[in-house]
mmCIF file of C-alpha atoms in Angstrom:
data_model
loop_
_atom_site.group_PDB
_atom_site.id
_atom_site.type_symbol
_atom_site.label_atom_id
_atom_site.label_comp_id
_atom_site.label_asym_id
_atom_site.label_seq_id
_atom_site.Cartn_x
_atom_site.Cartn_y
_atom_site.Cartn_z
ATOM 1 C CA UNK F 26 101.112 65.263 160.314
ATOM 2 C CA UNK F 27 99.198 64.898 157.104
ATOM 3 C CA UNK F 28 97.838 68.158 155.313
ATOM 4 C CA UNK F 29 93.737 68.792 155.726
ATOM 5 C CA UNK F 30 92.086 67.788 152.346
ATOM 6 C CA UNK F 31 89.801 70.535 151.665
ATOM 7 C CA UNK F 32 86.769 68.995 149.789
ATOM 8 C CA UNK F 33 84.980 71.505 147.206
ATOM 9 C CA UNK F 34 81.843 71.398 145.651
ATOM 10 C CA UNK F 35 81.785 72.781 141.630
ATOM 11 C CA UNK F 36 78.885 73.108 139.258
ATOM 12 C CA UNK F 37 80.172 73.401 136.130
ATOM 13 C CA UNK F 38 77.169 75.541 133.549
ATOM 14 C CA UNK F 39 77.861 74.844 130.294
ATOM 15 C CA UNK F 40 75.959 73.502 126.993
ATOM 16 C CA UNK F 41 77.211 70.257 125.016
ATOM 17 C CA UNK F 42 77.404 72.498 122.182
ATOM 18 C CA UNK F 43 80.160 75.203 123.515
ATOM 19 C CA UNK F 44 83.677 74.219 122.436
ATOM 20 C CA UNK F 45 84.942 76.393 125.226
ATOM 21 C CA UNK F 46 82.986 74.784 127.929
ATOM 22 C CA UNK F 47 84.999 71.395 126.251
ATOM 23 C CA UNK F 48 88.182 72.868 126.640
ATOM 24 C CA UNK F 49 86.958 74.499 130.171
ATOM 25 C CA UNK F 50 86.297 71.329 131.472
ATOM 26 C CA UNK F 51 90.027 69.666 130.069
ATOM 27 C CA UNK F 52 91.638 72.626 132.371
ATOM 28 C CA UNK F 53 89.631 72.031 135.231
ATOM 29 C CA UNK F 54 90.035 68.743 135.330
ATOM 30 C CA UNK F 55 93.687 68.941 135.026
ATOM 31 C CA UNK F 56 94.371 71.671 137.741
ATOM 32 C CA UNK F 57 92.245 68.988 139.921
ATOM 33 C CA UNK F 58 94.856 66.502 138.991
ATOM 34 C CA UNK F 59 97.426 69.073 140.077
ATOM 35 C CA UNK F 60 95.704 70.112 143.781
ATOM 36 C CA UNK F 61 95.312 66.407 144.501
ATOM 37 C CA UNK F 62 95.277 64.721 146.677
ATOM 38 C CA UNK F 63 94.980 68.210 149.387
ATOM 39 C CA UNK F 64 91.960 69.162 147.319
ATOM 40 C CA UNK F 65 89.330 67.204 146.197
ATOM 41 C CA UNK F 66 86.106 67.865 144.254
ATOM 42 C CA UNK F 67 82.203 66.517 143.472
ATOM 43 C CA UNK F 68 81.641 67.716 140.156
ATOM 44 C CA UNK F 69 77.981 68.595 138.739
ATOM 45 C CA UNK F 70 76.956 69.463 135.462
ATOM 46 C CA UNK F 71 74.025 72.459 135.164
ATOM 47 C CA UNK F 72 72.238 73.326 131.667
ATOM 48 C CA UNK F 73 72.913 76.290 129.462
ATOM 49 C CA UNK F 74 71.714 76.337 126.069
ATOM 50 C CA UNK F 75 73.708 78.371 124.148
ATOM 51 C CA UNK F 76 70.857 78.266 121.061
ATOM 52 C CA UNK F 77 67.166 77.306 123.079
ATOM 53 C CA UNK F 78 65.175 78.387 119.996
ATOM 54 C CA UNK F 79 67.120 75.894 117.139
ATOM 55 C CA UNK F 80 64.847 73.743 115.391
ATOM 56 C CA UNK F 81 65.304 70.416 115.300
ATOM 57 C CA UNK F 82 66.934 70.174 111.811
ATOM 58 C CA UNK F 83 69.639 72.109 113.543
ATOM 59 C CA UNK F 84 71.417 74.760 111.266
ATOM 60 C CA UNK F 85 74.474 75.264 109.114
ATOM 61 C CA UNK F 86 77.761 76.292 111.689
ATOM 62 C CA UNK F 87 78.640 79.321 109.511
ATOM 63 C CA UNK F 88 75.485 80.194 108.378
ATOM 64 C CA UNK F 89 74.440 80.220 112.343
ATOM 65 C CA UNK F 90 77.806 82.108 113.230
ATOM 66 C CA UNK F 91 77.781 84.355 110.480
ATOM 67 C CA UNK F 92 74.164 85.637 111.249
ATOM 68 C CA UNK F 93 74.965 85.538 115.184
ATOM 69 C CA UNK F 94 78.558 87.309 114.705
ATOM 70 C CA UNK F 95 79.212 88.665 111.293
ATOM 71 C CA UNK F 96 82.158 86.194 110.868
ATOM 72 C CA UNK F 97 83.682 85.410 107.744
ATOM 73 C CA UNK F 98 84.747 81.897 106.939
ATOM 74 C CA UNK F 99 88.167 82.890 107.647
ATOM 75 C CA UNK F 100 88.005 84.347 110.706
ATOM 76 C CA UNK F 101 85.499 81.093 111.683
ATOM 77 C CA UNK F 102 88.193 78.598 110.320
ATOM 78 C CA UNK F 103 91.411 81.487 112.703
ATOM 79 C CA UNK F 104 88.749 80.660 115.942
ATOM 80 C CA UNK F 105 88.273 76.913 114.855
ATOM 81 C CA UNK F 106 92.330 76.678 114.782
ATOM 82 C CA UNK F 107 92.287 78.394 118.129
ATOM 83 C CA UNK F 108 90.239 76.328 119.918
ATOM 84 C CA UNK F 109 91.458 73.286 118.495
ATOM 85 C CA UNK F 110 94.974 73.850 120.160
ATOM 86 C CA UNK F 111 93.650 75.035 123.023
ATOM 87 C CA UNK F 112 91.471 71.726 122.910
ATOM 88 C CA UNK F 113 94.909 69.654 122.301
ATOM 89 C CA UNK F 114 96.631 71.327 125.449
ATOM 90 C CA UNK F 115 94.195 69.865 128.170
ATOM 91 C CA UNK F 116 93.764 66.785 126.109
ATOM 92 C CA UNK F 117 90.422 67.313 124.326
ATOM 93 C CA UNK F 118 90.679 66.511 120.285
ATOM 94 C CA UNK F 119 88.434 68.536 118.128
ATOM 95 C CA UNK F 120 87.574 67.706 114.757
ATOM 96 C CA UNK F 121 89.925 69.639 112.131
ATOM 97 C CA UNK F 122 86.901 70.223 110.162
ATOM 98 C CA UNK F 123 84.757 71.348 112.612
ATOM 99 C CA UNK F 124 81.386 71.106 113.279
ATOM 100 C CA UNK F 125 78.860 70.929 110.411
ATOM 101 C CA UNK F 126 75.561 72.124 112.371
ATOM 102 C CA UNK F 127 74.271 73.766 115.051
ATOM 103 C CA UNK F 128 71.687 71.624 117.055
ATOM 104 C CA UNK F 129 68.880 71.727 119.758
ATOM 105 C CA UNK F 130 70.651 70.357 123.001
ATOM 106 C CA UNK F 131 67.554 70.144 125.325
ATOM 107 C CA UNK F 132 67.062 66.630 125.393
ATOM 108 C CA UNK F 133 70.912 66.371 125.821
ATOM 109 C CA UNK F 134 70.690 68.608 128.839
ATOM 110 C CA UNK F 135 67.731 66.412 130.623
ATOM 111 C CA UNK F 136 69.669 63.433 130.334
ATOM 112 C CA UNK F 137 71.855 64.969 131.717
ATOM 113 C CA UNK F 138 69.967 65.855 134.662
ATOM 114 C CA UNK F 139 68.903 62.132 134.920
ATOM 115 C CA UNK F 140 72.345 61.125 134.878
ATOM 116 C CA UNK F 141 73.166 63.384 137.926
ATOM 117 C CA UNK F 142 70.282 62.115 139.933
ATOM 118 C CA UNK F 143 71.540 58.643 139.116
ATOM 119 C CA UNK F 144 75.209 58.596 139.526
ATOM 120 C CA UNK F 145 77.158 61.728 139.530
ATOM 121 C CA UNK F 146 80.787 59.659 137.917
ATOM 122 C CA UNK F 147 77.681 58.727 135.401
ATOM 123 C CA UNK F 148 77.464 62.436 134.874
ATOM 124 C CA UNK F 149 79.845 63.174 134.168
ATOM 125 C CA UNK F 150 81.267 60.264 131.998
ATOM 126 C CA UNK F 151 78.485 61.246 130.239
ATOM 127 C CA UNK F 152 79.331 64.814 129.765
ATOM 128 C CA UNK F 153 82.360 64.202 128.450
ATOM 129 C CA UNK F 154 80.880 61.637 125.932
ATOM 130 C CA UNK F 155 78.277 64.149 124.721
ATOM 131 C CA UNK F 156 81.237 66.788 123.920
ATOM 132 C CA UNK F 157 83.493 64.011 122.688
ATOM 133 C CA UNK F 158 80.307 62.896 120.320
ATOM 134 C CA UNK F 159 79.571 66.662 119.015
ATOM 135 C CA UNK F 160 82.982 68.146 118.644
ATOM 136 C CA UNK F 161 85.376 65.198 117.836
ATOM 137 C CA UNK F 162 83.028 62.864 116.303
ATOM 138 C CA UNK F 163 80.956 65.564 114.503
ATOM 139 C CA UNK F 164 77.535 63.529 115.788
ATOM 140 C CA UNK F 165 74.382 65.315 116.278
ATOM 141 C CA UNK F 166 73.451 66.195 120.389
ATOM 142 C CA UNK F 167 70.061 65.804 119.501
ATOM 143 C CA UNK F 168 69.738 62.424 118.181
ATOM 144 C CA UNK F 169 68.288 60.089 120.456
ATOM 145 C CA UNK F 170 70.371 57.509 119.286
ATOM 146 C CA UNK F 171 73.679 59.135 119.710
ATOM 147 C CA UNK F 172 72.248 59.956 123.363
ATOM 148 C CA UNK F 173 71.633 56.720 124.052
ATOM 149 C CA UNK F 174 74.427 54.893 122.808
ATOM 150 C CA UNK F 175 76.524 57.778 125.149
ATOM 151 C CA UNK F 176 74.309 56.607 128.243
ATOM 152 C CA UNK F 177 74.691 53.088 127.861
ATOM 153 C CA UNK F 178 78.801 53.868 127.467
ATOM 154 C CA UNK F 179 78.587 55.948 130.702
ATOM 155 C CA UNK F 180 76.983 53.084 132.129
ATOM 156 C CA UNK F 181 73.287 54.225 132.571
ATOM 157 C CA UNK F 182 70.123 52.173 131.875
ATOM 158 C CA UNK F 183 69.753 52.550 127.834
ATOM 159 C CA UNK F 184 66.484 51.673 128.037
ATOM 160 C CA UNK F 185 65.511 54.207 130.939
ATOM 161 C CA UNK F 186 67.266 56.666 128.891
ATOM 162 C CA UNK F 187 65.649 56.048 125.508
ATOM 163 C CA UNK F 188 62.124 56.154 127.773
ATOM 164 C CA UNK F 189 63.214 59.835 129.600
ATOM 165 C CA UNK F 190 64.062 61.246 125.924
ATOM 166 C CA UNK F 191 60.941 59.635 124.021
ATOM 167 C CA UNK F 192 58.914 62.037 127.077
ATOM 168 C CA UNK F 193 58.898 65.187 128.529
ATOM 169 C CA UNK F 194 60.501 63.482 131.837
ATOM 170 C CA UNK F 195 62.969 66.155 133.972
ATOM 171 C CA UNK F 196 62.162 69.176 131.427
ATOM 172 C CA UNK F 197 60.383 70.952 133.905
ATOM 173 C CA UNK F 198 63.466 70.418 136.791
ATOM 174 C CA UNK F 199 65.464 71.209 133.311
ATOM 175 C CA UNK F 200 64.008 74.323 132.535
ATOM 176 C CA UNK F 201 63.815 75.392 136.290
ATOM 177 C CA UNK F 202 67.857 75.378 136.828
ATOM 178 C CA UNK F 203 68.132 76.906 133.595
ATOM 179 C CA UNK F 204 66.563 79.920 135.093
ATOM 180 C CA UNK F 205 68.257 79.805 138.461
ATOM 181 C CA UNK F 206 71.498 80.214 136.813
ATOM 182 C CA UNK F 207 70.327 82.952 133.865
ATOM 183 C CA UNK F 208 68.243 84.670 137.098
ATOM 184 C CA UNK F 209 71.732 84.476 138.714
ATOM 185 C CA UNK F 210 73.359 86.201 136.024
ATOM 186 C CA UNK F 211 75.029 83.277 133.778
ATOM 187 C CA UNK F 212 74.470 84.378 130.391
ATOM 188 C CA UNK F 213 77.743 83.182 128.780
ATOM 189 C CA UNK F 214 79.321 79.723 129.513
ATOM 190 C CA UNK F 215 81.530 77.897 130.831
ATOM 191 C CA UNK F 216 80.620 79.401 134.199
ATOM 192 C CA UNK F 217 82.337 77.239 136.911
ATOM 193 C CA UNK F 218 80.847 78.059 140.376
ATOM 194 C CA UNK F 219 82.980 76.575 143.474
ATOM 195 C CA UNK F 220 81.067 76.222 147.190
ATOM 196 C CA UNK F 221 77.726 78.040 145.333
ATOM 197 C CA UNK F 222 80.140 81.499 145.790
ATOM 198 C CA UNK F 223 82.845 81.793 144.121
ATOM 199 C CA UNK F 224 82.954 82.237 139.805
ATOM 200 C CA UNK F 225 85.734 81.919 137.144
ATOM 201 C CA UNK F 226 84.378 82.719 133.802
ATOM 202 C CA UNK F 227 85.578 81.057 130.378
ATOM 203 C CA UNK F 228 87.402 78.348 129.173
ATOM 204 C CA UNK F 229 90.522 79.358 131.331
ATOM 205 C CA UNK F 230 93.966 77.772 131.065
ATOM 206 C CA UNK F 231 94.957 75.000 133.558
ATOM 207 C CA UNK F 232 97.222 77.654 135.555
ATOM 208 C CA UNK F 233 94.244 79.608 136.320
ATOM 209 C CA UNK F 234 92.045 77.140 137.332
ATOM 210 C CA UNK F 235 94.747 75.530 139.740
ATOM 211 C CA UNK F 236 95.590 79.041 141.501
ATOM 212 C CA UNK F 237 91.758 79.477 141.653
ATOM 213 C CA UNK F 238 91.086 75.915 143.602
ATOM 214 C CA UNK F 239 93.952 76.247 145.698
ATOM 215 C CA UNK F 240 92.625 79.835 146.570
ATOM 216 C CA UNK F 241 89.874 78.902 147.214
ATOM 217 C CA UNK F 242 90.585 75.481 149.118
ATOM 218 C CA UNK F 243 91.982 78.042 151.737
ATOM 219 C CA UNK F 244 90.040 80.976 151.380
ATOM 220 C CA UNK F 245 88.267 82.993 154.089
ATOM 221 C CA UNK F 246 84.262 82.533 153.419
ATOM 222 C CA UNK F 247 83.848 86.111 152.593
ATOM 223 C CA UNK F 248 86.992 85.729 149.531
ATOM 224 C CA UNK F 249 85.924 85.218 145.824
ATOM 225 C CA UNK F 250 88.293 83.795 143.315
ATOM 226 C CA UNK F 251 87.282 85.068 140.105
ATOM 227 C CA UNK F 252 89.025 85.029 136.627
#
């Protein structure tokens, strides 16, 4: 007799502008490769913005980290090193140079709602080509041209998208989840919430993910999986 497929439901809170949430989202999606085909999973991107108040000129990434953290350029370039072999591991390829600036990702994050209402394989295709865009590519999130050119390659209407960004369309649904989450307690991402009850925090490795699912997959209700 065939094993029961357990079918789980994960809303992944993150901000195009996080590397973790990039190399987050590499794990995850590897330990889903691994629990296949007994565990399956409809993915859903929320919004986070990691800097709401950025301008749209964007800022300087040390300059930005230095004021935020107190980080020297050396201890910026140790993290940068970190996370880029962490990236390489799950299969995401960040830019040896790094990011130039920090940007505004609010638009990013309503096209990204629009994108979920449409198609959620749009969603995240599109996810994954706004992090591929920012931290590979070193393009800026904010640019309605870059956002564009990322919806038409997740296979979205360009034009629809080009009209939802040159408006205020979905900031107010936007803004709304934005506070569910931060009301909930989110206040650093990635936050990866499975069945709306159980959390695992961070940009975890693969191993940690794929004990959580699996966990999880045959967890009692009451049971929370959290790392």
């Amino acid at each position: 007799m065939a094993p029961m497929t357990s079918h789980l439901k994960i809303d992944f809170v993150s901000d195009v502008s996080c590397p973790w949430c990039a190399v987050g989202l590499g794990s995850l999606e590897a330990a889903l490769r691994r629990v296949a085909p007994d565990v399956t999973a409809e993915l859903h991107f929320q919004p986070f913005e990691l800097n709401p108040q950025m301008p749209a000129e964007g800022q300087d990434t040390f300059e930005h980290l230095n004021q935020k953290y107190g980080s020297t350029r050396e201890q910026q370039e140790q993290s940068r090193e970190m996370i880029r072999q962490r990236g390489a591991e799950v299969g995401f390829e960040f830019s040896p140079e790094g990011r130039p600036r920090i940007y505004n990702t609010f638009d990013a994050h309503r096209l990204l709602h629009w994108a979920g209402l449409e198609n959620p394989a749009a969603q995240v295709a599109l996810k994954k080509l706004l992090l591929k865009a920012y931290f590979t590519e070193r393009q800026n999130p904010s640019d309605p041209e870059v956002l564009v050119r990322a919806a038409a390659e997740a296979g979205l209407d360009a034009a629809r998208a080009r009209e939802i960004l040159a408006s205020g369309e979905f900031a107010r649904e936007t803004r709304e989840r934005e506070r569910m989450y931060t009301d909930a307690g989110i206040h650093s991402v990635p936050a990866i919430i499975i069945n709306d009850h159980h959390l695992i925090s961070g940009g975890q490795p693969v191993e940690v993910f794929e004990r959580a699912l699996r966990q999880i997959a045959g967890a009692e209700p009451s049971a929370v999986a959290a790392a």
